[in-house]
Short mmCIF file of C-alpha atoms and ligand atoms in Angstrom, two decimals:
data_model
loop_
_atom_site.label_atom_id
_atom_site.label_comp_id
_atom_site.label_asym_id
_atom_site.label_seq_id
_atom_site.Cartn_x
_atom_site.Cartn_y
_atom_site.Cartn_z
CA UNK A 1 0.00 0.00 0.00
CA UNK A 2 1.15 3.53 -0.71
CA UNK A 3 1.74 5.79 2.23
CA UNK A 4 0.44 9.31 2.56
CA UNK A 5 1.13 12.30 4.74
CA UNK A 6 -1.50 14.69 6.09
CA UNK A 7 -0.20 18.02 7.34
CA UNK A 8 -2.95 18.96 9.74
CA UNK A 9 -3.67 22.18 11.57
CA UNK A 10 -4.79 21.20 15.07
CA UNK A 11 -5.99 24.66 16.03
CA UNK A 12 -4.57 26.86 18.77
CA UNK A 13 -5.25 24.70 21.84
CA UNK A 14 -8.91 23.97 22.58
CA UNK A 15 -9.00 20.54 20.96
CA UNK A 16 -12.53 21.03 19.69
CA UNK A 17 -11.27 23.69 17.31
CA UNK A 18 -9.91 21.07 14.89
CA UNK A 19 -11.70 20.67 11.54
CA UNK A 20 -13.72 17.58 10.62
CA UNK A 21 -11.12 16.80 7.98
CA UNK A 22 -8.32 17.10 10.51
CA UNK A 23 -10.16 14.75 12.85
CA UNK A 24 -10.64 12.26 10.04
CA UNK A 25 -6.89 12.34 9.35
CA UNK A 26 -6.21 11.63 13.04
CA UNK A 27 -8.66 8.74 13.06
CA UNK A 28 -7.15 7.03 10.07
CA UNK A 29 -3.48 7.63 10.91
CA UNK A 30 -1.02 4.80 11.49
CA UNK A 31 1.49 7.30 12.83
CA UNK A 32 0.87 10.71 14.39
CA UNK A 33 3.75 13.15 14.60
CA UNK A 34 2.90 16.05 16.91
CA UNK A 35 4.49 18.87 18.81
CA UNK A 36 4.05 21.09 21.80
CA UNK A 37 1.37 23.44 20.54
CA UNK A 38 -1.06 20.79 19.33
CA UNK A 39 -3.38 19.58 22.09
CA UNK A 40 -2.48 15.96 22.84
CA UNK A 41 -6.07 15.33 23.89
CA UNK A 42 -6.63 14.81 20.16
CA UNK A 43 -4.51 11.67 20.31
CA UNK A 44 -7.38 9.98 22.14
CA UNK A 45 -9.19 10.01 18.79
CA UNK A 46 -6.54 7.87 17.10
CA UNK A 47 -7.23 4.25 16.24
CA UNK A 48 -5.89 1.40 18.36
CA UNK A 49 -2.22 0.69 17.74
CA UNK A 50 -1.49 4.10 16.21
CA UNK A 51 2.11 5.16 16.82
CA UNK A 52 2.65 8.55 18.48
CA UNK A 53 5.84 10.48 17.91
CA UNK A 54 6.46 13.67 19.87
CA UNK A 55 8.83 16.05 18.12
CA UNK A 56 8.35 19.15 20.29
CA UNK A 57 10.47 20.42 23.09
CA UNK A 58 10.75 17.82 25.84
CA UNK A 59 12.06 18.49 29.32
CA UNK A 60 15.53 18.51 27.79
CA UNK A 61 14.26 21.57 25.92
CA UNK A 62 15.26 20.16 22.56
CA UNK A 63 13.03 20.05 19.56
CA UNK A 64 13.65 17.49 16.86
CA UNK A 65 15.53 19.37 14.09
CA UNK A 66 13.29 20.18 11.12
CA UNK A 67 15.31 18.10 8.71
CA UNK A 68 14.86 15.06 10.96
CA UNK A 69 11.11 15.67 11.10
CA UNK A 70 11.00 15.88 7.30
CA UNK A 71 12.94 12.65 7.04
CA UNK A 72 10.71 10.95 9.59
CA UNK A 73 7.55 11.83 7.65
CA UNK A 74 9.04 10.52 4.43
CA UNK A 75 10.37 7.30 5.95
CA UNK A 76 7.10 6.42 7.63
CA UNK A 77 5.16 7.14 4.43
CA UNK A 78 7.57 4.98 2.46
CA UNK A 79 6.74 2.13 4.83
CA UNK A 80 3.22 2.45 3.40
CA UNK A 81 1.82 4.20 6.45
CA UNK A 82 -0.71 6.96 6.79
CA UNK A 83 1.14 9.67 8.63
CA UNK A 84 -0.66 12.57 10.26
CA UNK A 85 1.54 15.49 11.12
CA UNK A 86 -0.33 17.53 13.73
CA UNK A 87 0.68 21.12 14.06
CA UNK A 88 -0.55 23.86 16.37
CA UNK A 89 -2.81 26.43 14.71
CA UNK A 90 -2.56 26.41 10.93
CA UNK A 91 0.28 24.47 9.26
CA UNK A 92 1.20 27.39 7.00
CA UNK A 93 1.18 30.18 9.57
CA UNK A 94 4.75 30.12 10.84
CA UNK A 95 4.34 26.38 11.14
CA UNK A 96 6.96 25.27 8.65
CA UNK A 97 4.22 23.37 6.86
CA UNK A 98 5.49 24.80 3.60
CA UNK A 99 8.94 23.33 4.15
CA UNK A 100 7.52 19.93 5.05
CA UNK A 101 5.29 20.01 1.98
CA UNK A 102 8.19 20.90 -0.30
CA UNK A 103 10.22 18.05 1.06
CA UNK A 104 7.36 15.60 0.54
CA UNK A 105 6.95 16.90 -3.00
CA UNK A 106 10.65 16.39 -3.66
CA UNK A 107 10.49 12.85 -2.32
CA UNK A 108 7.37 12.16 -4.36
CA UNK A 109 5.25 11.34 -1.33
CA UNK A 110 1.51 11.75 -1.66
CA UNK A 111 0.34 14.46 0.76
CA UNK A 112 -2.55 16.70 1.70
CA UNK A 113 -2.61 19.85 3.79
CA UNK A 114 -5.56 20.50 6.08
CA UNK A 115 -5.83 24.09 7.31
CA UNK A 116 -6.45 24.88 10.95
CA UNK A 117 -7.59 27.80 13.01
CA UNK A 118 -4.52 29.90 13.59
CA UNK A 119 -3.77 31.30 17.02
CA UNK A 120 -3.35 34.63 15.27
CA UNK A 121 -7.12 34.76 14.74
CA UNK A 122 -8.73 32.15 16.98
CA UNK A 123 -6.45 32.96 19.90
CA UNK A 124 -7.55 36.57 19.81
CA UNK A 125 -11.17 35.50 19.57
CA UNK A 126 -10.99 33.54 22.85
CA UNK A 127 -9.43 36.59 24.47
CA UNK A 128 -12.43 38.64 23.37
CA UNK A 129 -10.53 40.48 20.63
CA UNK A 130 -11.87 40.47 17.05
CA UNK A 131 -9.00 40.81 14.55
CA UNK A 132 -10.99 43.27 12.47
CA UNK A 133 -13.95 45.51 13.20
CA UNK A 134 -15.60 48.07 10.94
CA UNK A 135 -15.03 50.85 13.45
CA UNK A 136 -11.48 50.04 14.49
CA UNK A 137 -9.48 47.94 12.05
CA UNK A 138 -9.97 47.15 8.40
CA UNK A 139 -6.95 44.88 8.05
CA UNK A 140 -4.76 42.67 10.18
CA UNK A 141 -1.12 41.77 9.86
CA UNK A 142 0.52 38.70 11.28
CA UNK A 143 4.22 39.20 11.92
CA UNK A 144 6.87 36.91 13.31
CA UNK A 145 8.84 38.19 16.26
CA UNK A 146 11.45 35.58 15.65
CA UNK A 147 13.26 35.90 12.35
CA UNK A 148 15.18 33.12 10.68
CA UNK A 149 18.21 35.30 10.50
CA UNK A 150 18.54 37.52 13.57
CA UNK A 151 20.13 40.29 11.55
CA UNK A 152 17.23 40.43 9.17
CA UNK A 153 15.26 43.27 10.77
CA UNK A 154 11.59 43.88 10.36
CA UNK A 155 10.85 47.02 8.33
CA UNK A 156 9.60 48.88 11.40
CA UNK A 157 8.72 52.03 9.53
CA UNK A 158 6.24 50.18 7.37
CA UNK A 159 4.86 48.10 10.23
CA UNK A 160 4.45 51.04 12.60
CA UNK A 161 2.48 52.90 9.97
CA UNK A 162 -0.01 50.13 9.30
CA UNK A 163 -3.44 51.08 10.58
CA UNK A 164 -4.77 47.55 10.95
CA UNK A 165 -4.41 45.17 13.90
CA UNK A 166 -0.83 43.98 14.40
CA UNK A 167 -0.35 40.43 15.62
CA UNK A 168 3.09 39.19 16.58
CA UNK A 169 3.70 35.48 17.01
CA UNK A 170 6.85 34.11 18.64
CA UNK A 171 7.54 37.59 19.91
CA UNK A 172 7.33 37.44 23.70
CA UNK A 173 11.07 37.38 24.32
CA UNK A 174 11.41 40.44 22.08
CA UNK A 175 8.37 42.29 23.44
CA UNK A 176 10.40 45.20 24.75
CA UNK A 177 12.10 45.83 21.43
CA UNK A 178 8.85 45.34 19.51
CA UNK A 179 7.01 48.04 21.46
CA UNK A 180 10.01 50.38 21.44
CA UNK A 181 10.33 50.07 17.67
CA UNK A 182 6.65 50.66 17.08
CA UNK A 183 6.70 53.82 19.19
CA UNK A 184 9.96 54.99 17.68
CA UNK A 185 8.57 54.68 14.19
CA UNK A 186 5.35 56.50 14.80
CA UNK A 187 2.75 54.49 16.76
CA UNK A 188 1.20 56.34 19.67
CA UNK A 189 2.31 55.13 23.09
CA UNK A 190 -1.35 55.04 24.09
CA UNK A 191 -2.22 52.46 21.40
CA UNK A 192 -4.02 49.53 23.10
CA UNK A 193 -2.02 46.31 23.32
CA UNK A 194 -2.58 42.83 24.72
CA UNK A 195 -0.54 39.73 25.35
CA UNK A 196 -2.37 36.41 25.30
CA UNK A 197 -0.73 33.39 26.86
CA UNK A 198 -1.96 29.85 26.13
CA UNK A 199 -4.85 31.20 24.10
CA UNK A 200 -7.94 28.97 23.99
CA UNK A 201 -6.53 26.61 26.63
CA UNK A 202 -8.23 26.36 29.99
CA UNK A 203 -5.19 28.09 31.45
CA UNK A 204 -5.44 31.11 29.12
CA UNK A 205 -4.08 34.36 30.58
CA UNK A 206 -4.40 37.79 29.08
CA UNK A 207 -2.74 41.06 29.98
CA UNK A 208 -3.93 44.31 28.42
CA UNK A 209 -2.46 47.77 28.43
CA UNK A 210 -0.90 50.19 25.99
CA UNK A 211 2.32 50.14 24.02
CA UNK A 212 3.82 52.17 26.84
CA UNK A 213 3.05 49.91 29.74
CA UNK A 214 2.41 46.45 28.30
CA UNK A 215 5.99 45.26 28.74
CA UNK A 216 6.07 46.09 32.45
CA UNK A 217 2.66 44.57 33.02
CA UNK A 218 3.55 41.34 31.25
CA UNK A 219 6.78 41.18 33.18
CA UNK A 220 5.00 41.74 36.47
CA UNK A 221 2.41 39.05 35.71
CA UNK A 222 5.13 36.57 34.79
CA UNK A 223 3.53 35.76 31.43
CA UNK A 224 5.33 33.02 29.56
CA UNK A 225 5.39 31.53 26.09
CA UNK A 226 3.48 30.68 23.98
CA UNK A 227 2.03 34.13 23.69
CA UNK A 228 0.49 36.35 21.07
CA UNK A 229 1.10 40.09 21.07
CA UNK A 230 -1.77 42.19 19.74
CA UNK A 231 -1.58 45.89 18.99
CA UNK A 232 -4.56 47.99 17.97
CA UNK A 233 -7.87 49.51 19.03
CA UNK A 234 -9.71 46.17 18.74
CA UNK A 235 -8.09 45.23 22.07
CA UNK A 236 -10.58 47.56 23.78
CA UNK A 237 -13.48 45.34 22.69
CA UNK A 238 -12.30 42.67 25.10
CA UNK A 239 -14.42 44.14 27.89
CA UNK A 240 -17.53 43.32 25.91
CA UNK A 241 -16.52 40.26 23.92
CA UNK A 242 -14.62 38.22 26.49
CA UNK A 243 -17.16 35.42 26.72
CA UNK A 244 -14.59 32.69 27.28
CA UNK A 245 -13.07 33.83 30.55
CA UNK A 246 -16.54 34.70 31.80
CA UNK A 247 -17.69 31.09 31.72
CA UNK A 248 -18.77 30.05 35.20
CA UNK A 249 -16.00 27.56 35.88
CA UNK A 250 -13.22 29.31 33.96
CA UNK A 251 -9.91 29.09 35.77
CA UNK A 252 -11.09 26.33 38.09
CA UNK A 253 -9.01 23.17 38.22
CA UNK A 254 -11.29 20.29 39.00
CA UNK A 255 -10.01 16.80 39.60
CA UNK A 256 -12.09 13.92 38.27
CA UNK A 257 -11.31 10.65 40.02
CA UNK A 258 -13.58 8.24 38.17
CA UNK A 259 -12.21 5.48 35.98
CA UNK A 260 -11.12 6.40 32.48
CA UNK A 261 -14.16 4.79 30.88
CA UNK A 262 -16.58 6.55 33.19
CA UNK A 263 -15.10 10.02 33.36
CA UNK A 264 -16.25 11.46 30.04
CA UNK A 265 -19.65 12.83 31.08
CA UNK A 266 -18.28 14.66 34.08
CA UNK A 267 -15.31 15.95 32.07
CA UNK A 268 -17.59 17.17 29.27
CA UNK A 269 -19.87 19.00 31.69
CA UNK A 270 -16.99 20.69 33.49
CA UNK A 271 -15.52 21.77 30.17
CA UNK A 272 -18.85 23.04 28.90
CA UNK A 273 -18.79 25.54 31.77
CA UNK A 274 -15.19 26.48 30.99
CA UNK A 275 -13.56 24.56 33.83
CA UNK A 276 -10.34 22.64 33.57
CA UNK A 277 -11.15 18.97 34.20
CA UNK A 278 -8.08 17.07 35.34
CA UNK A 279 -8.52 13.35 34.94
CA UNK A 280 -6.82 11.39 37.69
CA UNK A 281 -8.45 7.98 37.43
CA UNK A 282 -8.28 6.14 40.74
CA UNK A 283 -10.06 2.99 39.71
CA UNK A 284 -10.13 0.71 36.77
CA UNK A 285 -13.20 -1.30 35.87
CA UNK A 286 -12.38 -4.90 35.04
CA UNK A 287 -15.02 -7.28 33.71
CA UNK A 288 -15.21 -10.64 35.42
CA UNK A 289 -14.53 -13.09 32.65
CA UNK A 290 -15.29 -15.95 32.09
CA UNK A 291 -18.56 -15.61 33.93
CA UNK A 292 -20.63 -18.80 33.91
CA UNK A 293 -22.99 -17.42 36.50
CA UNK A 294 -23.85 -14.45 34.33
CA UNK A 295 -24.33 -16.64 31.27
CA UNK A 296 -26.57 -18.93 33.26
CA UNK A 297 -28.63 -16.01 34.53
CA UNK A 298 -29.03 -14.64 31.01
CA UNK A 299 -30.06 -18.05 29.67
CA UNK A 300 -32.78 -18.12 32.34
CA UNK A 301 -33.58 -14.45 32.24
CA UNK A 302 -37.31 -15.01 31.70
CA UNK A 303 -37.54 -16.48 35.20
CA UNK A 304 -36.58 -13.20 36.83
CA UNK A 305 -39.40 -10.83 37.56
CA UNK A 306 -37.01 -7.98 38.41
CA UNK A 307 -33.55 -7.03 37.25
CA UNK A 308 -31.80 -4.37 39.26
CA UNK A 309 -28.96 -2.34 37.78
CA UNK A 310 -26.88 -0.31 40.20
CA UNK A 311 -24.45 1.40 37.84
CA UNK A 312 -23.88 2.35 34.22
CA UNK A 313 -20.94 -0.06 34.13
CA UNK A 314 -23.15 -2.85 35.32
CA UNK A 315 -25.54 -2.09 32.46
CA UNK A 316 -22.83 -2.08 29.80
CA UNK A 317 -21.18 -5.27 30.93
CA UNK A 318 -24.52 -7.06 31.19
CA UNK A 319 -25.59 -6.09 27.69
CA UNK A 320 -22.22 -6.83 26.19
CA UNK A 321 -22.57 -10.39 27.43
CA UNK A 322 -26.19 -10.64 26.38
CA UNK A 323 -25.33 -9.56 22.82
CA UNK A 324 -22.25 -11.81 22.74
CA UNK A 325 -24.53 -14.72 23.54
CA UNK A 326 -26.61 -13.92 20.49
CA UNK A 327 -29.62 -12.38 22.25
CA UNK A 328 -31.02 -8.88 22.04
CA UNK A 329 -32.90 -6.62 24.42
CA UNK A 330 -36.24 -8.35 23.72
CA UNK A 331 -35.37 -11.26 25.99
CA UNK A 332 -35.88 -8.94 28.94
CA UNK A 333 -39.59 -8.54 28.21
CA UNK A 334 -40.69 -10.61 31.20
CA UNK A 335 -38.77 -8.60 33.77
CA UNK A 336 -39.33 -5.23 35.34
CA UNK A 337 -36.20 -3.18 35.20
CA UNK A 338 -34.92 -1.13 38.11
CA UNK A 339 -32.15 1.47 37.76
CA UNK A 340 -30.52 2.95 40.85
CA UNK A 341 -30.32 6.43 39.38
CA UNK A 342 -30.64 8.66 36.35
CA UNK A 343 -27.18 7.82 34.98
CA UNK A 344 -27.95 4.12 35.07
CA UNK A 345 -31.38 4.69 33.53
CA UNK A 346 -29.83 6.72 30.73
CA UNK A 347 -27.36 3.97 29.98
CA UNK A 348 -30.27 1.51 29.76
CA UNK A 349 -31.92 3.79 27.20
CA UNK A 350 -28.98 3.19 24.90
CA UNK A 351 -30.08 -0.44 24.69
CA UNK A 352 -33.69 0.48 24.03
CA UNK A 353 -34.77 -0.13 27.61
CA UNK A 354 -36.79 2.28 29.70
CA UNK A 355 -36.38 1.56 33.40
CA UNK A 356 -39.67 0.76 35.13
CA UNK A 357 -38.46 1.99 38.47
CA UNK A 358 -35.94 4.68 39.33
CA UNK A 359 -36.02 5.36 43.08
CA UNK A 360 -36.22 8.88 44.42
CA UNK A 361 -33.10 8.30 46.48
CA UNK A 362 -30.27 7.06 44.25
CA UNK A 363 -28.85 4.48 46.68
CA UNK A 364 -29.50 0.86 47.61
CA UNK A 365 -31.82 1.98 50.42
CA UNK A 366 -33.86 3.91 47.85
CA UNK A 367 -34.34 0.79 45.74
CA UNK A 368 -35.39 -1.22 48.75
CA UNK A 369 -37.93 1.41 49.75
CA UNK A 370 -39.49 1.31 46.29
CA UNK A 371 -39.58 -2.47 46.04
CA UNK A 372 -40.42 -3.66 49.53
CA UNK A 373 -44.16 -3.15 49.21
CA UNK A 374 -44.60 -4.33 45.66
CA UNK A 375 -42.63 -7.57 45.67
CA UNK A 376 -43.70 -10.84 47.23
CA UNK A 377 -42.20 -14.22 47.91
CA UNK A 378 -42.90 -15.52 44.39
CA UNK A 379 -40.71 -12.83 42.82
CA UNK A 380 -37.19 -13.57 41.67
CA UNK A 381 -34.70 -10.76 41.49
CA UNK A 382 -31.46 -10.65 39.52
CA UNK A 383 -28.78 -8.13 40.50
CA UNK A 384 -25.81 -8.10 38.14
CA UNK A 385 -23.32 -5.79 39.81
CA UNK A 386 -19.84 -5.10 41.06
CA UNK A 387 -17.85 -7.39 43.28
CA UNK A 388 -17.52 -5.80 46.68
CA UNK A 389 -20.80 -3.87 46.53
CA UNK A 390 -22.52 -3.25 49.86
CA UNK A 391 -24.58 -6.21 51.03
CA UNK A 392 -27.56 -4.15 52.22
CA UNK A 393 -29.76 -4.52 49.16
CA UNK A 394 -29.24 -8.27 48.74
CA UNK A 395 -29.67 -8.91 52.46
CA UNK A 396 -32.91 -6.99 52.76
CA UNK A 397 -34.53 -8.19 49.53
CA UNK A 398 -33.61 -11.80 50.35
CA UNK A 399 -35.86 -11.58 53.41
CA UNK A 400 -38.80 -11.23 51.03
CA UNK A 401 -37.97 -13.30 47.94
CA UNK A 402 -35.26 -15.12 46.03
CA UNK A 403 -32.36 -12.88 45.00
CA UNK A 404 -29.54 -13.84 42.65
CA UNK A 405 -26.54 -11.58 42.85
CA UNK A 406 -24.12 -11.99 39.95
CA UNK A 407 -20.78 -10.29 40.17
CA UNK A 408 -20.02 -8.90 36.74
CA UNK A 409 -17.07 -6.60 37.32
CA UNK A 410 -14.59 -5.53 39.87
CA UNK A 411 -12.98 -2.20 40.54
CA UNK A 412 -9.24 -2.30 40.79
CA UNK A 413 -6.86 0.42 41.82
CA UNK A 414 -5.49 2.57 39.02
CA UNK A 415 -2.30 4.36 39.95
CA UNK A 416 -1.21 5.36 36.46
CA UNK A 417 -1.53 9.08 37.20
CA UNK A 418 -0.01 8.99 40.66
CA UNK A 419 3.00 11.18 39.80
CA UNK A 420 0.80 13.75 38.14
CA UNK A 421 -1.45 13.82 41.18
CA UNK A 422 1.48 14.34 43.54
CA UNK A 423 2.74 17.19 41.34
CA UNK A 424 -0.68 18.82 41.34
CA UNK A 425 -0.94 18.57 45.12
CA UNK A 426 2.56 19.99 45.57
CA UNK A 427 1.94 22.85 43.17
CA UNK A 428 -1.28 23.73 45.00
CA UNK A 429 -3.05 23.77 41.69
CA UNK A 430 -6.33 22.10 42.57
CA UNK A 431 -9.55 23.96 43.33
CA UNK A 432 -11.95 21.04 43.64
CA UNK A 433 -11.74 17.28 43.91
CA UNK A 434 -14.82 15.30 42.94
CA UNK A 435 -15.63 11.86 44.30
CA UNK A 436 -18.33 9.69 42.82
CA UNK A 437 -18.00 6.51 44.92
CA UNK A 438 -16.34 5.21 48.05
CA UNK A 439 -13.81 3.26 46.03
CA UNK A 440 -12.61 6.42 44.30
CA UNK A 441 -12.12 7.95 47.74
CA UNK A 442 -10.20 4.97 49.16
CA UNK A 443 -7.86 4.72 46.20
CA UNK A 444 -7.34 8.44 45.86
CA UNK A 445 -6.25 8.72 49.49
CA UNK A 446 -3.91 5.77 49.19
CA UNK A 447 -2.42 7.32 46.04
CA UNK A 448 -2.03 10.76 47.60
CA UNK A 449 -0.43 9.27 50.71
CA UNK A 450 -1.01 10.00 54.39
CA UNK A 451 1.57 12.80 54.30
CA UNK A 452 -0.69 14.82 52.02
CA UNK A 453 -3.89 14.60 54.05
CA UNK A 454 -3.16 18.00 55.59
CA UNK A 455 -2.89 19.65 52.17
CA UNK A 456 -5.99 17.88 50.90
CA UNK A 457 -7.97 19.35 53.79
CA UNK A 458 -7.49 22.77 52.21
CA UNK A 459 -9.01 21.70 48.91
CA UNK A 460 -12.75 21.78 48.34
CA UNK A 461 -13.99 18.22 48.23
CA UNK A 462 -17.26 17.54 46.45
CA UNK A 463 -19.11 14.30 47.07
CA UNK A 464 -21.82 12.72 44.95
CA UNK A 465 -23.86 11.48 47.91
CA UNK A 466 -24.05 10.22 51.50
CA UNK A 467 -22.19 6.92 51.09
CA UNK A 468 -19.27 8.62 49.36
CA UNK A 469 -19.30 11.39 51.97
CA UNK A 470 -19.04 8.84 54.72
CA UNK A 471 -15.95 7.35 53.08
CA UNK A 472 -14.41 10.83 52.79
CA UNK A 473 -15.01 11.59 56.47
CA UNK A 474 -13.66 8.20 57.48
CA UNK A 475 -10.32 9.41 56.13
CA UNK A 476 -10.55 12.55 58.22
CA UNK A 477 -11.16 14.78 55.24
CA UNK A 478 -13.98 17.29 55.10
CA UNK A 479 -16.82 17.09 52.67
CA UNK A 480 -17.01 20.65 51.40
CA UNK A 481 -20.30 20.07 49.65
CA UNK A 482 -22.47 17.07 48.88
CA UNK A 483 -24.49 16.99 45.66
CA UNK A 484 -28.20 17.48 46.40
CA UNK A 485 -29.05 15.23 43.47
CA UNK A 486 -26.70 12.24 43.62
CA UNK A 487 -25.68 12.40 39.97
CA UNK A 488 -22.94 13.83 37.79
CA UNK A 489 -25.17 16.82 37.03
CA UNK A 490 -25.66 17.22 40.75
CA UNK A 491 -21.89 17.45 41.26
CA UNK A 492 -21.45 20.06 38.54
CA UNK A 493 -24.39 22.03 39.94
CA UNK A 494 -22.78 21.93 43.36
CA UNK A 495 -19.51 23.43 42.07
CA UNK A 496 -21.32 26.08 40.07
CA UNK A 497 -23.32 27.16 43.12
CA UNK A 498 -20.13 27.39 45.13
CA UNK A 499 -18.47 29.57 42.51
CA UNK A 500 -21.54 31.79 42.27
CA UNK A 501 -21.72 32.21 46.02
CA UNK A 502 -17.94 32.65 46.09
N1 LIG B 1 1.04 27.64 13.27
C1 LIG B 1 0.78 28.30 14.50
C2 LIG B 1 1.87 29.26 14.87
C3 LIG B 1 3.20 28.59 15.09
S1 LIG B 1 4.43 29.72 15.59
C4 LIG B 1 -0.57 28.98 14.40
O1 LIG B 1 -1.14 29.10 13.31
O2 LIG B 1 -1.09 29.40 15.44
C5 LIG B 1 4.37 29.55 17.31
C6 LIG B 1 3.82 30.79 17.96
O3 LIG B 1 2.43 30.83 17.78
C7 LIG B 1 4.04 30.90 19.45
O4 LIG B 1 5.31 31.40 19.77
C8 LIG B 1 2.97 31.88 19.83
O5 LIG B 1 3.32 33.19 19.50
C9 LIG B 1 1.84 31.48 18.88
N2 LIG B 1 0.88 30.55 19.50
C10 LIG B 1 0.46 29.39 19.00
N3 LIG B 1 -0.49 28.86 19.78
C11 LIG B 1 -0.67 29.72 20.78
C12 LIG B 1 -1.53 29.76 21.90
N4 LIG B 1 -2.41 28.79 22.16
N5 LIG B 1 -1.46 30.81 22.74
C13 LIG B 1 -0.61 31.81 22.51
N6 LIG B 1 0.24 31.83 21.47
C14 LIG B 1 0.20 30.81 20.61
#
C-alpha cells in the first residue's frame, strides 16, 4: 500500500477547534507526529495501535531538528503508512508546513494539507478580541517576532504605519524591542495592546495595556510563552466580547477521580462551563470473565421478575454479554427493570430499555424502599453488579424473595496518574476534587499518601452522595459540599453554586 502524509492544523489549543477533515486524518493515521502546541487530547481520537511520535520540546528543551522531522515523515510514508503530522494552529502560519510540503513533493510522497484555526485569529477571539472591526481595524497583519536570520530586521517604519491590527507570534522574548520600535517609528504610546498566553486553553491568561506599559505589566504578571502580542484599538473590545473567561468555571481546576471509561460525562460537563477537568483515574473497571454465573442467569432471564442495575458499568457489561450470547434486548420482556439512578437509567436507554423503576433516592436503600411493598415471595430478582458492593440490598430483599446476585465486574486500583497527582498537590493547583463513589475515595487517598492529608484538607472536596461522603469523612477529610441530586449533574451544579456564592 502507498503511504500518505496529512499536514494537519490542530488549532490553537482547545481541541474542539480542529476541523472535521483534521479529525478524520487523526482517526485514520497509522502514525501521528505532533508537537508542543497541538493539544495531545486529540490523540485519544486515534485508532488502536497508532504510533505517536512527539517532536516538540521535551524536558531537555530540545526540539527534533526540522530536517529530521521531514525525514521521519518521508520514511514512515515509504513504509506504506498513513502519517498525520499535527501542528498547532494552521500548518502554513509560521508552522513550517510549507517546508515539510516541499520536502514531501521532492520525495514524491503523496500528501494533503488540512488548514487549521490559527492562534493569530482564533487565539484573539478567545481573548475577546476580534481581529478586524468596521469601526477600528480594516486589516490585520501577522508578523513573526522571531526571524530566521537575527540580523534580518523587520521594516519597522512600514509596520508602525499600518493602521490595521498587528499580531506578533513568537515575539514574547522580544516584546520590549517590539514596542520600542513601534513607538519609535510613529505608533502612539497610548495604542491599546494585549498579550495572550496559552490562548484557547483552559489556562489562558491575558494582559492588556498600551504600548507604553504592556511590557512592564507582562513582566509583572510573569507571562510566559506561547504568547500572542496584539496591537490595535480592537483590544478595547475585550471588555464586551470576552465570553470565554466569563464562563462560570473558567480558571477552576477540578479533579475527576472516576475510571477512564466513566469520566467522560463529568469531564464534558466541566468543560462546557469552561472549567479545567483534570482526569486522575483512581479505579479501573475490570469485567469478570469468564462468567458462567452471568451466562446462566441470562439463559434463564425469563424467570426473573425484576432485574436491578446499580451502575452504568453494570448495564454495559450485562448487555455486552447478552449480545455476545446472540440475544437482544427483547429477551428482557418478562422482567421489570430497576435502575438505581438517572445515569444508570440513561445507559439503559442506549439499549432500548426504559427503566420501570428509578427510586427517588439514588442508593440501595432507595431501591429497597421502592420495592419492599410491591414484591412478594414468588418474585425472583437478579442483581448483576460489582464485586464488593454493599450487602444491604441483597440482604434486605432476600428476606422477602429469592435474589440472585451476579458479580459482573470488579474495581481495581489505578495508579497510572499517581505522579501527576502528587505534582498537582505539591503545586497547590487544585480547586476542587470530585468523588463519585467510596472506592474512588479509598484509592485516591492511598495514592495521595497520608503525608498529604493536611494539604488535601485545604481543597474543596465535592461528594456525589451520602455513602461517598461517609468514606471521605472516614479518612478525616472534610466534605465541602455534597451533591443534592446524587448524579454527575448534581456534582457540577454543586460546584457552580459554590463559585456563584464565592
Ligand atoms: N502555526 C501556529 C503558529 C506557530 S508559531 C498557528 O497558526 O497558530 C508559534 C507561535 O504561535 C508561538 O510562539 C505563539 O506566539 C503562537 N501561538 C500558537 N499557539 C498559541 C496559543 N495557544 N497561545 C498563545 N500563542 C500561541
